XYZ file of C-alpha atoms in Angstrom:
465
model
C -0.289 0.468 -0.264
C 1.552 3.347 -1.197
C 1.608 6.209 0.910
C 2.245 10.063 -0.607
C 2.286 13.008 1.225
C 0.733 16.461 0.465
C -0.432 19.928 0.826
C -3.874 19.403 -0.674
C -5.901 17.224 -2.074
C -8.870 17.411 -3.987
C -11.587 15.095 -4.040
C -13.158 14.996 -7.814
C -12.322 16.575 -10.732
C -15.125 18.431 -12.091
C -14.989 22.073 -12.816
C -14.816 22.982 -9.145
C -12.146 20.149 -8.236
C -9.850 20.023 -11.412
C -9.978 24.582 -10.997
C -8.947 24.408 -7.553
C -6.092 21.924 -8.255
C -4.614 24.280 -10.929
C -5.018 27.410 -8.752
C -3.971 24.991 -5.310
C -0.790 24.458 -7.448
C -0.113 27.673 -9.026
C 0.049 28.921 -5.367
C 3.161 26.270 -4.854
C 1.015 23.255 -2.772
C 1.894 20.094 -3.260
C -1.590 18.899 -4.720
C -3.103 15.839 -5.961
C -6.528 15.176 -7.531
C -8.582 11.698 -6.783
C -11.503 11.017 -10.139
C -13.285 8.125 -9.882
C -14.825 8.007 -13.462
C -13.692 10.924 -15.915
C -11.581 14.271 -15.332
C -13.563 17.104 -15.893
C -16.632 15.721 -14.311
C -20.165 15.417 -15.333
C -20.510 19.370 -16.462
C -17.725 18.203 -19.136
C -18.302 15.088 -19.733
C -22.470 14.458 -18.985
C -23.832 17.939 -18.724
C -22.947 21.568 -19.725
C -20.180 20.895 -22.179
C -22.217 17.840 -24.239
C -25.755 19.244 -23.961
C -25.000 22.523 -25.538
C -23.290 20.566 -28.569
C -26.507 19.219 -29.008
C -28.401 21.855 -28.834
C -26.151 23.694 -31.381
C -27.284 20.804 -33.954
C -31.349 21.610 -32.767
C -30.466 24.947 -33.502
C -28.811 24.868 -37.123
C -31.497 22.463 -38.001
C -34.262 24.886 -36.966
C -32.564 27.292 -38.624
C -32.228 25.433 -42.009
C -36.412 25.283 -42.032
C -35.803 29.383 -41.963
C -33.810 29.566 -44.820
C -36.869 30.610 -47.050
C -37.004 33.817 -44.755
C -33.455 35.145 -45.231
C -33.174 34.834 -49.265
C -31.906 31.269 -48.945
C -32.811 27.713 -50.240
C -32.458 24.389 -48.301
C -33.860 21.331 -49.577
C -34.124 17.731 -47.883
C -33.465 19.213 -44.670
C -32.888 16.146 -42.323
C -30.367 14.944 -39.034
C -29.070 11.939 -38.185
C -29.429 11.447 -34.753
C -26.117 9.032 -34.055
C -23.909 11.612 -36.062
C -25.712 14.621 -33.820
C -24.751 12.183 -30.494
C -21.070 11.722 -32.081
C -20.136 14.975 -32.677
C -21.396 16.080 -28.892
C -19.565 12.975 -27.663
C -16.742 13.616 -29.392
C -16.746 17.811 -28.059
C -16.551 16.345 -24.630
C -13.702 13.654 -25.098
C -11.772 16.554 -26.661
C -12.396 18.664 -23.194
C -11.920 15.763 -21.337
C -8.704 15.303 -22.749
C -7.676 18.878 -22.418
C -8.120 18.518 -18.643
C -5.688 15.831 -18.101
C -3.135 18.174 -20.251
C -4.019 20.542 -17.311
C -3.015 18.609 -15.072
C 0.424 17.514 -16.143
C 0.914 21.185 -16.893
C 0.087 22.710 -13.601
C 1.763 19.461 -11.791
C -0.867 18.089 -9.726
C -0.802 14.380 -9.089
C -3.810 12.398 -10.593
C -5.018 9.244 -8.862
C -7.907 7.145 -10.683
C -9.628 6.011 -8.076
C -12.701 5.743 -5.278
C -11.779 8.100 -2.366
C -12.747 7.675 1.280
C -12.365 9.398 4.595
C -10.851 7.121 6.968
C -9.570 10.016 9.501
C -8.964 14.034 9.206
C -5.991 14.818 7.010
C -6.312 10.933 5.067
C -7.375 9.820 1.436
C -7.798 6.313 1.113
C -8.205 5.676 -2.977
C -9.064 2.302 -4.098
C -7.478 2.087 -7.869
C -7.114 -0.798 -10.305
C -3.945 -1.499 -8.759
C -4.655 -1.758 -4.808
C -5.290 0.861 -2.038
C -3.001 3.982 -1.895
C -3.157 6.674 0.982
C -2.880 10.258 0.438
C -1.933 12.728 3.466
C -2.682 16.342 3.492
C -3.402 19.014 5.920
C -5.775 20.278 3.203
C -8.776 18.222 1.743
C -11.213 19.442 -0.556
C -14.850 17.956 -1.178
C -15.595 18.197 -4.594
C -17.659 14.742 -5.906
C -20.498 16.928 -7.458
C -24.084 15.344 -7.820
C -26.201 13.227 -9.762
C -29.612 12.939 -10.853
C -32.537 12.543 -8.213
C -34.813 9.724 -9.090
C -38.421 9.454 -7.791
C -39.999 6.475 -6.217
C -41.755 4.648 -9.682
C -40.177 6.737 -11.711
C -36.524 5.273 -11.729
C -34.864 5.414 -15.160
C -34.318 2.225 -16.931
C -32.409 3.396 -20.035
C -35.229 2.142 -22.637
C -38.648 4.040 -21.734
C -37.226 6.429 -19.071
C -34.568 8.559 -18.942
C -32.049 10.397 -17.444
C -29.892 13.357 -18.845
C -26.973 10.599 -19.350
C -29.373 8.731 -21.531
C -30.831 12.004 -23.472
C -27.157 12.596 -24.427
C -27.222 9.157 -25.876
C -30.366 8.226 -26.824
C -31.128 4.380 -28.089
C -33.867 6.108 -30.305
C -35.057 9.676 -31.581
C -38.761 10.202 -29.314
C -41.790 10.339 -31.186
C -43.789 11.206 -27.992
C -41.928 12.917 -25.381
C -42.804 13.866 -21.388
C -40.376 15.711 -19.590
C -40.849 15.588 -15.921
C -39.304 19.033 -14.371
C -38.848 22.359 -15.887
C -35.689 23.731 -14.439
C -32.609 24.000 -16.942
C -31.746 20.399 -17.453
C -35.707 19.421 -18.375
C -35.906 22.128 -20.693
C -33.149 21.836 -22.611
C -34.224 18.600 -23.506
C -37.386 19.416 -24.057
C -36.331 22.361 -26.764
C -33.363 19.740 -28.156
C -36.119 17.083 -28.644
C -39.388 19.114 -29.458
C -36.893 21.088 -32.248
C -35.890 17.649 -34.077
C -39.784 16.595 -34.012
C -40.614 14.644 -30.733
C -43.981 15.593 -29.213
C -42.930 16.883 -25.927
C -44.879 17.726 -22.982
C -43.402 19.559 -19.966
C -44.620 18.520 -16.072
C -43.978 20.883 -13.479
C -45.053 20.408 -10.136
C -44.580 24.210 -9.444
C -46.729 27.106 -10.315
C -44.916 28.032 -13.128
C -42.034 26.369 -15.858
C -38.377 27.823 -14.957
C -39.456 28.587 -11.567
C -36.108 29.973 -10.611
C -36.608 32.747 -12.874
C -38.580 36.028 -12.295
C -42.143 34.919 -13.024
C -42.156 37.630 -16.234
C -39.463 35.745 -18.473
C -40.922 32.073 -16.941
C -44.471 33.354 -18.492
C -42.517 34.648 -21.979
C -41.092 31.280 -22.057
C -44.018 29.331 -21.707
C -46.185 31.607 -24.421
C -43.228 30.899 -26.754
C -42.628 27.367 -25.955
C -46.497 26.693 -26.527
C -45.922 28.553 -29.525
C -43.916 26.074 -31.105
C -46.537 23.701 -29.976
C -44.895 22.244 -26.812
C -47.802 21.452 -24.232
C -46.867 23.051 -20.952
C -48.805 21.510 -17.792
C -48.079 23.790 -14.684
C -49.281 22.867 -10.777
C -48.885 19.284 -12.160
C -47.574 15.904 -11.125
C -46.676 12.558 -12.624
C -48.035 10.200 -9.907
C -46.940 6.906 -11.439
C -45.727 5.417 -14.674
C -46.889 2.263 -16.169
C -44.240 0.667 -18.619
C -45.160 -1.660 -21.416
C -44.025 -2.935 -24.369
C -42.486 0.102 -26.275
C -44.937 2.954 -24.833
C -45.256 4.442 -21.024
C -48.429 5.346 -20.005
C -48.411 8.534 -17.590
C -50.853 9.577 -14.592
C -50.450 12.870 -13.980
C -52.352 14.585 -11.278
C -53.208 18.169 -12.152
C -55.977 20.241 -10.711
C -57.530 17.535 -8.457
C -58.091 15.299 -11.262
C -55.720 12.432 -12.458
C -55.643 11.644 -16.489
C -53.574 9.345 -18.432
C -51.374 10.127 -21.642
C -49.464 7.703 -23.412
C -45.485 8.293 -24.266
C -43.119 6.125 -25.847
C -40.302 8.346 -23.901
C -39.646 9.697 -20.606
C -36.844 11.982 -18.951
C -36.721 12.508 -15.887
C -35.410 16.132 -14.667
C -36.631 16.678 -11.032
C -33.435 17.499 -9.754
C -30.103 16.591 -7.921
C -29.055 14.650 -5.051
C -25.037 15.164 -3.810
C -22.617 12.262 -3.763
C -22.010 12.424 0.136
C -22.424 8.615 0.244
C -19.693 6.064 0.685
C -17.043 8.994 1.712
C -16.587 8.456 5.627
C -18.328 11.563 6.615
C -20.399 11.555 8.979
C -17.895 9.515 11.048
C -15.601 12.415 10.780
C -18.533 14.759 12.258
C -19.422 16.587 8.491
C -22.765 17.679 8.873
C -25.294 16.742 5.678
C -28.490 18.529 5.006
C -30.665 16.598 2.656
C -27.333 15.267 0.844
C -25.764 18.217 0.646
C -22.405 19.530 2.906
C -23.337 22.526 5.103
C -20.392 24.786 4.786
C -19.820 28.529 6.076
C -19.439 31.467 3.395
C -16.323 29.983 3.120
C -16.779 26.219 1.892
C -15.105 24.979 5.314
C -17.338 22.270 6.689
C -16.550 22.751 10.329
C -14.042 19.926 10.440
C -10.680 21.288 10.712
C -8.679 21.114 6.954
C -12.046 19.899 5.182
C -14.106 21.993 2.653
C -16.959 21.130 0.337
C -17.056 22.733 -3.285
C -19.472 23.150 -5.839
C -22.438 21.100 -6.395
C -21.801 18.701 -3.179
C -22.102 22.586 -1.003
C -25.812 23.417 -2.361
C -27.212 25.548 -4.542
C -26.802 27.108 -7.295
C -25.909 23.978 -8.644
C -23.753 25.578 -11.383
C -20.191 25.022 -13.163
C -19.284 28.472 -12.724
C -20.031 28.828 -8.662
C -18.055 25.427 -8.277
C -15.024 26.699 -10.064
C -15.278 30.179 -8.357
C -15.017 28.525 -4.867
C -12.452 26.163 -5.899
C -10.416 29.270 -6.612
C -11.651 31.448 -3.554
C -10.440 27.917 -1.243
C -6.996 27.109 -3.213
C -6.374 30.924 -2.300
C -7.541 30.282 1.522
C -5.179 27.368 1.973
C -2.351 29.396 0.528
C -3.271 32.145 3.235
C -3.991 34.814 1.063
C -5.625 37.159 2.593
C -7.531 38.708 0.235
C -10.255 36.274 -0.375
C -13.725 36.926 -0.609
C -16.879 34.636 0.019
C -19.020 33.819 -3.356
C -22.041 35.449 -3.563
C -24.857 33.189 -4.900
C -27.126 36.330 -5.688
C -24.308 37.479 -8.312
C -23.846 34.486 -9.824
C -25.536 34.125 -13.324
C -27.504 31.373 -14.302
C -28.083 30.017 -18.309
C -30.500 28.065 -19.729
C -29.712 27.166 -23.155
C -33.277 26.198 -24.872
C -34.548 28.441 -27.596
C -35.223 30.855 -26.700
C -32.219 31.208 -24.430
C -32.879 32.272 -20.731
C -30.124 34.188 -18.854
C -30.404 35.735 -15.310
C -28.490 37.413 -12.337
C -29.323 39.095 -9.080
C -32.968 39.118 -7.870
C -35.851 38.799 -9.361
C -38.783 41.305 -8.794
C -40.480 39.284 -6.653
C -37.650 38.525 -4.380
C -36.126 41.979 -4.359
C -39.864 43.030 -3.157
C -39.698 40.428 -0.204
C -36.596 41.584 0.705
C -37.956 45.167 1.548
C -36.465 47.025 -1.203
C -38.380 49.613 -3.099
C -37.973 48.756 -6.837
C -37.785 50.684 -10.026
C -38.291 48.146 -13.115
C -37.057 48.592 -16.980
C -38.026 46.945 -19.707
C -37.347 46.469 -23.169
C -38.827 43.820 -26.186
C -36.661 42.419 -28.866
C -38.808 43.858 -31.235
C -37.384 47.187 -30.712
C -33.629 46.508 -31.377
C -32.458 46.812 -34.751
C -30.019 43.536 -34.319
C -32.547 41.586 -33.265
C -34.946 41.877 -36.156
C -31.856 41.797 -38.692
C -30.901 38.099 -36.980
C -34.398 37.118 -37.578
C -34.820 37.081 -33.487
C -37.549 39.629 -32.597
C -38.576 38.082 -29.755
C -37.336 38.566 -26.357
C -37.232 40.545 -23.371
C -34.514 42.224 -21.254
C -35.964 43.463 -17.545
C -33.742 45.319 -15.284
C -34.720 45.803 -11.320
C -33.085 48.517 -9.643
C -33.272 49.883 -6.053
C -35.146 52.854 -6.520
C -33.286 54.515 -2.920
C -29.812 53.635 -3.945
C -30.047 53.134 -8.009
C -28.213 50.000 -7.140
C -28.795 46.801 -9.700
C -30.595 44.547 -7.799
C -31.267 41.759 -10.647
C -31.724 41.125 -14.488
C -33.542 38.698 -16.616
C -33.233 37.870 -20.097
C -34.851 35.624 -22.875
C -34.176 35.514 -26.063
C -31.363 34.978 -28.813
C -27.845 34.857 -27.442
C -28.718 35.982 -23.852
C -26.414 33.659 -22.615
C -23.582 35.604 -23.641
C -25.181 39.003 -22.601
C -26.166 38.650 -19.442
C -22.277 38.839 -18.289
C -22.317 42.487 -18.573
C -24.987 42.938 -16.055
C -22.654 40.204 -13.752
C -19.305 42.684 -14.485
C -21.840 46.094 -13.085
C -23.121 43.824 -10.688
C -19.998 43.088 -9.271
C -18.298 46.753 -9.930
C -21.324 47.820 -7.780
C -22.578 50.131 -10.993
C -25.798 52.163 -10.223
C -28.239 53.085 -12.960
C -26.094 56.670 -13.563
C -23.057 54.497 -14.725
C -25.106 52.077 -16.835
C -26.881 54.977 -18.762
C -23.830 56.870 -19.371
C -21.816 54.038 -20.734
C -22.158 53.464 -24.511
C -23.308 50.253 -25.912
C -21.914 49.836 -29.784
C -24.683 49.755 -32.583
C -25.976 47.657 -34.147
C -25.982 45.019 -31.276
C -27.895 42.956 -29.040
C -26.333 44.919 -26.132
C -28.143 47.927 -26.481
C -31.423 46.156 -25.080
C -29.390 46.107 -22.104
C -28.954 49.880 -22.154
C -32.478 50.370 -23.051
C -33.881 48.349 -20.024
C -31.845 50.155 -17.980
C -33.020 54.001 -19.744
C -36.938 52.151 -19.251
C -36.405 52.133 -15.629
C -36.236 55.456 -14.930
C -38.478 56.789 -17.663
C -35.798 57.333 -20.098
C -36.110 54.898 -22.597
C -35.356 55.570 -26.451
C -36.612 53.136 -28.731
C -39.755 52.015 -27.704
């Protein structure tokens, strides 16, 4: 049994773990990273990246059908699902190899295997060759999360899928049920619906995309319905009867249960943290609803043990995990200018059609917190670039503190808003006021001009509507 000593051991090589390892090594700390499956974790291999590759294919397919609008000709339009999936997996594979290269470049020791924590400062790794023991003063948990499975709705890979099955589908669904309308559910609903699946989305909350501003959710519902998607809110799938090639879903809505038949079901009802089998409880780590309890600096309460990313709770976003990884590495290295990650300053992006993006508080949340607010809106139809792109449907909404001019939140739906949102993220980080934003000159013609106009609208100075 081999034993090695390090300054830092990171468990999990997803976007939180591998970034933490790189930063720790950059700061002169002898670092090791343990990964049981894939370098790059779920995000790179089975989440963020491959789903965006799939969605890009469906976006191009959608545009091909609109060729006539742009004065173009496209005949015999079709798709090869296997080729679409192959491209997606190729993109993931390329980036997976890239993470391995980054580990070598930064002199991070990689140990492939399953980790446990038998004692404070000790990590045991079960590898193909046996068992290794890694000693470290600081250990960073970055084990991520997996799909939540509800009793009776468990995935089987044939009729009922999780996101993993949906990324490598055994067939193209004809009649699809998506359970859950968060980012994962809506992205897959958008992908398969665009390729021709008759799609129904069931959401237990009173609106789809429930973490978004209510106005954006309503806009999204209207858009998806216009595309032909069936949206059921305040509804619950109580039971799935699996037959030969069909699933009968018992859907409760409005106090009544109706049965509907589908050939495929995608379950996207949230995630659970990968906390089992590590030995955390014996060490005294507090776990709340499958997530490790931490303070603002990702400390678990057990000396030298930190938890970052999905295992440490919401928001379950790769960029949040990466930023926490950097913060913890700098904390361990003794840097004195370390700042905690503020969840309300992290943007959320959903890559459906149309795209959705937001940062900060919704209008309702700001009011709930006691703010007096000023709200601005600007529609895509008032923007020259959006019209030229053939993307006139969308909305930019901004929420300000009426007393101080602080930008409390920004919410968008429409073409490329996942790229636009970062402008408001930077603005919030720099504590920008409405005056700063109104005095900023936005280039023309761009979609970003709508960000300016939305601010102007909040203060009754909007120009183009």
